[in-house]
Amino acid sequence: MDQTLPTTSSKSDRRSKSKTPQASKPSLMMAFFSCLAWLYVAGRLWQDAETRTLLASLLKQNSAQRPKTLTVEDKLTVLGCKDLERRIVEAEMELTLAKSQGYLKSQFKQSGSAPGKKLLAVIGVYTSFGSRLRRNVFRVSWMPKGDALSKLEERGIIIRFVIGRSANRGDSLDRNIDEENRVTKDFLILDDHEEAQEELPKKAKFFFSTAVQMWDAEFYVKVDDNIDLDLEGLIELLQSRRGQESAYMGCMKSGEVVAEEGRPWYEPEWWKFGDQKSYFRHAAGSLFILTKNLSEYIYINSASLKTYAHDDTSVGSWMMGLQATYIDDSRLCCVNSRQDKVCSLA
């Protein structure tokens, strides 16, 4: 009879069986960490995908709202303001050209003229605070008053005494002029000008600038208050020159520049007139005439126009830089005799 012998496990078998559970622990740990790493990467990829989707949506929305053409701000940024600078330079050149021609289109609105009616002349008679007696003499000689003054204006002639304001605004000097004007209504009061002998050259700026704004006339005439005027003779002379542009009319003269202080007609800036110390050609200050465009030129550039010691040389210096037509008319030379003259010394 066969007897089965009991089997016994060898030591090696027992050793291998005891090691199997221990060997699986590192594998489990590696699998666990791999799973965590996979979850982290997947999460980041998912987050990046959401960010890309959001950015794409914003970009699409922004591109839909963006204008198809560049704005002014975009152009200035891209061009670095070069185009704007070029346009400014061109505009300044055009403005300079308009000023040099003595006018700017649609700038002037005359308040003292009837719409559509162009006057022949505005005559400004320079006067001062202490000259009331002279004014009264003029009003009974060559200068009309009252209804006669109104009828003269219907003929296209405006005549006004031209005066500034006192250095002490509102004092008795100003009040007396205002009261006289309320009665006679024949003053052009320059509120921005201080009436003083040393300010006389600046008075020309204010007179022509104010007159050309108030009245639309062909000629603007400056007259001193120490002359008698043949008014009809002056009107006839102006009518013969009607339609002429850029005319600077008067008794043209030149002469010595007085460099010695204290002498009559002293010119503080004598050194500007060269070694010969001679004035340039200009109309004598007793009476001279400017056409409208030259008067407008003075108005436009009054802030930068240089004045000298006398009003006639100041105006002459302004005309030198322009395409002005100098008209030397002996009838405008005011001397003691009135023969063949429109003026004479009073």
XYZ file of C-alpha atoms in Angstrom:
346
model
C 0.000 0.000 0.000
C 1.268 3.226 -1.009
C 1.688 5.745 1.689
C 1.843 9.346 0.766
C 4.628 11.083 2.306
C 3.887 14.444 3.914
C 5.138 17.337 1.922
C 7.074 20.051 3.618
C 7.640 23.520 2.365
C 11.101 24.506 1.759
C 12.606 27.599 3.409
C 12.881 29.340 0.097
C 9.184 29.030 -0.593
C 8.312 30.416 2.775
C 10.690 33.292 2.281
C 9.140 34.269 -1.082
C 5.630 34.180 0.261
C 6.534 36.413 3.151
C 8.107 39.036 0.798
C 5.177 39.496 -1.655
C 3.033 41.880 0.475
C 6.073 43.957 1.349
C 7.131 44.396 -2.325
C 3.685 45.776 -3.385
C 3.785 48.831 -1.032
C 6.242 50.954 -3.128
C 4.223 50.242 -6.257
C 1.090 51.446 -4.585
C 2.818 54.608 -3.438
C 4.153 55.275 -6.945
C 0.699 54.754 -8.408
C -0.817 57.098 -5.842
C 1.668 59.900 -6.568
C 1.266 59.376 -10.309
C -2.468 59.818 -9.891
C -1.963 63.055 -7.953
C 0.444 64.375 -10.599
C -2.035 63.493 -13.334
C -4.845 65.309 -11.495
C -2.640 68.420 -11.025
C -1.632 68.565 -14.693
C -5.195 67.998 -15.819
C -6.393 70.797 -13.545
C -3.815 73.239 -14.880
C -4.650 72.329 -18.463
C -8.319 72.831 -17.736
C -7.609 76.219 -16.117
C -5.440 77.320 -19.050
C -8.132 76.265 -21.473
C -10.702 78.412 -19.621
C -8.291 81.392 -19.641
C -7.683 81.040 -23.370
C -11.417 80.837 -23.985
C -12.033 83.980 -21.920
C -9.234 85.910 -23.680
C -10.499 84.854 -27.082
C -13.999 86.035 -26.156
C -12.711 89.429 -24.944
C -10.566 89.879 -28.062
C -13.496 89.078 -30.301
C -15.738 91.514 -28.403
C -13.108 94.282 -28.527
C -12.465 93.828 -32.234
C -16.189 94.041 -32.902
C -16.439 97.377 -31.028
C -13.272 98.917 -32.490
C -13.942 101.436 -35.297
C -12.838 100.487 -38.747
C -11.059 103.851 -39.238
C -8.449 105.342 -36.936
C -9.553 108.119 -34.615
C -7.840 111.503 -34.412
C -6.121 110.374 -31.231
C -4.810 107.252 -32.974
C -3.506 109.292 -35.890
C -1.782 111.772 -33.601
C -0.213 108.901 -31.678
C 0.957 107.130 -34.820
C 2.141 110.215 -36.637
C 3.628 111.843 -33.570
C 1.597 115.050 -34.143
C 3.484 115.683 -37.407
C 0.332 116.101 -39.438
C -1.156 118.514 -36.897
C 2.080 120.483 -36.792
C 2.073 120.789 -40.588
C -1.504 122.063 -40.598
C -0.734 124.610 -37.876
C 2.212 125.921 -39.882
C 0.042 126.200 -43.003
C -2.689 128.020 -41.054
C -0.138 130.439 -39.593
C 1.207 131.134 -43.082
C -2.299 131.828 -44.386
C -3.018 134.100 -41.410
C 0.221 135.981 -41.962
C -0.673 136.449 -45.621
C -4.119 137.789 -44.697
C -2.580 140.178 -42.191
C -0.011 141.400 -44.693
C -2.852 142.246 -47.062
C -4.507 144.226 -44.299
C -7.674 142.252 -43.752
C -9.264 139.047 -42.575
C -12.480 137.918 -44.224
C -15.704 138.316 -42.235
C -13.861 139.664 -39.230
C -15.190 143.206 -39.122
C -18.687 144.198 -38.145
C -19.194 147.925 -38.367
C -21.658 149.090 -35.739
C -22.024 152.680 -36.910
C -22.886 152.097 -40.557
C -26.183 151.190 -42.101
C -26.156 147.620 -43.479
C -24.993 147.567 -47.078
C -24.066 151.252 -47.105
C -20.400 152.113 -47.556
C -19.297 155.542 -46.384
C -16.827 157.701 -48.207
C -14.717 158.735 -45.222
C -14.374 158.865 -41.457
C -12.565 162.054 -40.375
C -11.050 162.014 -36.918
C -10.044 165.400 -35.487
C -7.523 164.921 -32.692
C -8.389 166.960 -29.615
C -7.448 167.124 -25.940
C -9.028 168.033 -22.608
C -7.926 171.671 -22.750
C -9.093 172.317 -26.321
C -12.774 173.074 -25.836
C -12.364 176.594 -27.252
C -10.793 175.193 -30.429
C -13.611 172.694 -30.790
C -16.184 175.461 -30.512
C -14.308 177.467 -33.174
C -14.337 174.467 -35.511
C -18.057 173.936 -34.954
C -18.803 177.435 -36.238
C -16.282 177.321 -39.102
C -15.683 174.248 -41.237
C -17.176 171.479 -39.073
C -20.974 171.084 -39.233
C -23.005 170.549 -36.083
C -26.475 169.370 -35.181
C -28.722 168.679 -38.181
C -25.987 169.721 -40.606
C -23.741 167.017 -39.173
C -26.486 164.417 -39.677
C -27.017 165.512 -43.286
C -23.286 165.245 -43.906
C -23.380 161.672 -42.632
C -26.129 160.954 -45.167
C -23.595 161.967 -47.807
C -21.188 159.362 -46.425
C -18.950 161.593 -44.301
C -18.451 160.991 -40.587
C -16.621 163.647 -38.521
C -15.696 163.112 -34.892
C -13.431 164.732 -32.333
C -11.079 161.982 -31.143
C -10.012 161.866 -27.510
C -8.929 159.278 -24.949
C -9.571 159.003 -21.239
C -7.913 160.704 -18.305
C -5.166 158.928 -16.386
C -7.514 159.232 -13.390
C -10.510 157.516 -14.907
C -13.828 159.127 -14.142
C -12.412 162.426 -12.912
C -13.670 165.903 -13.858
C -11.812 165.778 -17.209
C -13.665 162.648 -18.286
C -16.981 163.938 -16.942
C -16.648 167.218 -18.823
C -16.014 165.388 -22.128
C -18.974 163.069 -21.502
C -21.230 166.031 -20.778
C -20.045 167.895 -23.878
C -20.611 164.795 -25.992
C -24.156 164.399 -24.666
C -24.907 167.840 -26.064
C -22.944 167.816 -29.344
C -22.791 164.083 -30.132
C -19.628 164.628 -32.160
C -16.965 162.704 -30.165
C -15.197 159.401 -30.718
C -14.030 158.550 -27.195
C -11.214 155.996 -27.033
C -11.902 154.309 -23.714
C -8.726 152.190 -23.808
C -6.392 155.077 -24.604
C -4.872 157.417 -22.045
C -4.999 160.984 -23.324
C -1.522 162.454 -22.788
C 1.076 164.146 -24.967
C 3.570 161.305 -24.567
C 0.876 158.788 -25.572
C 0.041 160.586 -28.830
C 1.773 158.015 -31.136
C -0.392 155.258 -29.653
C -3.497 157.308 -30.321
C -3.175 156.527 -34.030
C -3.476 152.815 -33.262
C -6.619 153.325 -31.229
C -8.219 155.765 -33.672
C -7.812 153.665 -36.820
C -8.616 150.414 -34.995
C -11.781 151.823 -33.421
C -12.961 153.696 -36.513
C -12.601 150.712 -38.835
C -14.670 148.595 -36.442
C -17.428 151.190 -36.078
C -17.809 152.423 -39.658
C -17.448 150.811 -43.047
C -15.743 153.516 -45.097
C -13.340 153.751 -48.011
C -11.033 156.246 -46.296
C -10.020 157.078 -42.731
C -8.612 160.568 -42.205
C -6.554 161.851 -39.295
C -6.643 165.644 -38.753
C -4.905 167.767 -36.094
C -6.919 170.362 -34.226
C -4.580 173.217 -35.217
C -5.680 173.423 -38.858
C -8.624 174.774 -40.782
C -10.102 172.365 -43.278
C -11.709 172.937 -46.654
C -14.227 170.154 -46.174
C -15.710 170.241 -49.665
C -12.232 170.286 -51.179
C -11.274 167.206 -49.119
C -14.471 165.401 -50.136
C -13.742 166.138 -53.800
C -10.186 164.815 -53.414
C -11.415 161.598 -51.763
C -14.090 161.016 -54.397
C -11.429 161.218 -57.107
C -9.535 158.421 -55.350
C -12.563 156.232 -54.729
C -11.955 152.536 -55.364
C -8.202 152.734 -54.853
C -6.736 150.089 -52.580
C -3.779 150.370 -50.180
C -3.462 154.134 -50.548
C -1.397 156.123 -48.042
C -2.036 159.794 -48.804
C -0.657 163.008 -47.381
C 2.045 165.621 -47.632
C 5.037 163.310 -47.887
C 8.274 164.405 -46.263
C 11.454 163.196 -44.664
C 13.890 165.027 -42.428
C 16.439 164.992 -39.673
C 16.054 162.745 -36.664
C 16.615 164.889 -33.572
C 19.040 163.038 -31.316
C 19.643 165.741 -28.705
C 17.406 165.343 -25.678
C 15.590 168.537 -24.776
C 15.250 169.821 -28.329
C 11.824 169.958 -30.012
C 10.867 166.729 -31.839
C 13.447 164.714 -29.899
C 13.456 161.049 -30.937
C 14.614 158.765 -28.067
C 15.323 155.919 -30.474
C 17.332 158.020 -32.919
C 20.033 155.363 -33.198
C 17.654 153.098 -35.133
C 17.604 155.497 -38.089
C 21.187 154.971 -39.203
C 24.296 157.114 -39.341
C 22.607 159.797 -41.439
C 19.892 160.195 -38.783
C 17.190 160.814 -41.345
C 13.548 159.769 -41.185
C 12.069 157.570 -43.873
C 9.404 158.956 -46.199
C 6.122 159.536 -44.371
C 3.022 161.736 -44.452
C 3.077 164.858 -42.283
C 1.039 164.462 -39.125
C -1.309 167.419 -39.643
C -3.439 165.460 -42.093
C -3.037 162.030 -43.643
C -5.372 159.438 -45.121
C -5.457 155.626 -45.155
C -7.695 153.349 -47.158
C -9.793 150.752 -45.384
C -7.470 147.777 -45.819
C -4.514 149.693 -44.362
C -6.651 150.751 -41.402
C -7.678 147.135 -40.909
C -4.017 146.158 -40.956
C -3.365 148.526 -38.037
C -6.331 147.066 -36.167
C -5.226 143.458 -36.690
C -1.587 144.083 -35.777
C -1.973 146.880 -33.232
C -0.538 144.805 -30.394
C 2.778 144.291 -32.190
C 3.197 147.592 -34.061
C 6.114 149.688 -32.826
C 5.525 153.356 -32.015
C 8.137 156.105 -32.084
C 8.141 159.569 -30.550
C 5.669 161.008 -33.097
C 2.465 159.663 -34.605
C 3.298 160.530 -38.221
C 6.653 158.692 -38.190
C 5.027 155.775 -36.346
C 2.335 155.361 -39.021
C 4.991 155.804 -41.727
C 7.028 152.968 -40.229
C 3.969 150.684 -40.310
C 3.375 151.444 -43.991
C 6.975 150.692 -44.972
C 6.518 146.939 -44.654
C 3.357 146.859 -46.774
C 2.528 147.083 -50.455
C 1.104 150.534 -49.823
C 0.773 153.123 -52.574
C 2.323 156.396 -51.395
C 0.406 159.397 -52.746
C 2.150 162.713 -52.198
C -0.527 165.363 -52.743
C 0.525 168.984 -52.234
C -3.085 169.919 -51.517
C -2.682 168.047 -48.210
C 0.311 170.161 -47.125
C -1.149 172.376 -44.401
C 0.627 175.745 -44.484
C -0.355 179.316 -43.693
C -1.904 179.903 -47.107
C -4.930 177.910 -48.254
C -4.411 178.599 -51.949
C -4.904 175.322 -53.820
C -4.977 173.476 -50.451
C -7.622 171.587 -48.562
C -6.117 172.660 -45.236
C -4.206 175.500 -43.628
C -2.759 176.269 -40.230
C -5.346 177.726 -37.908
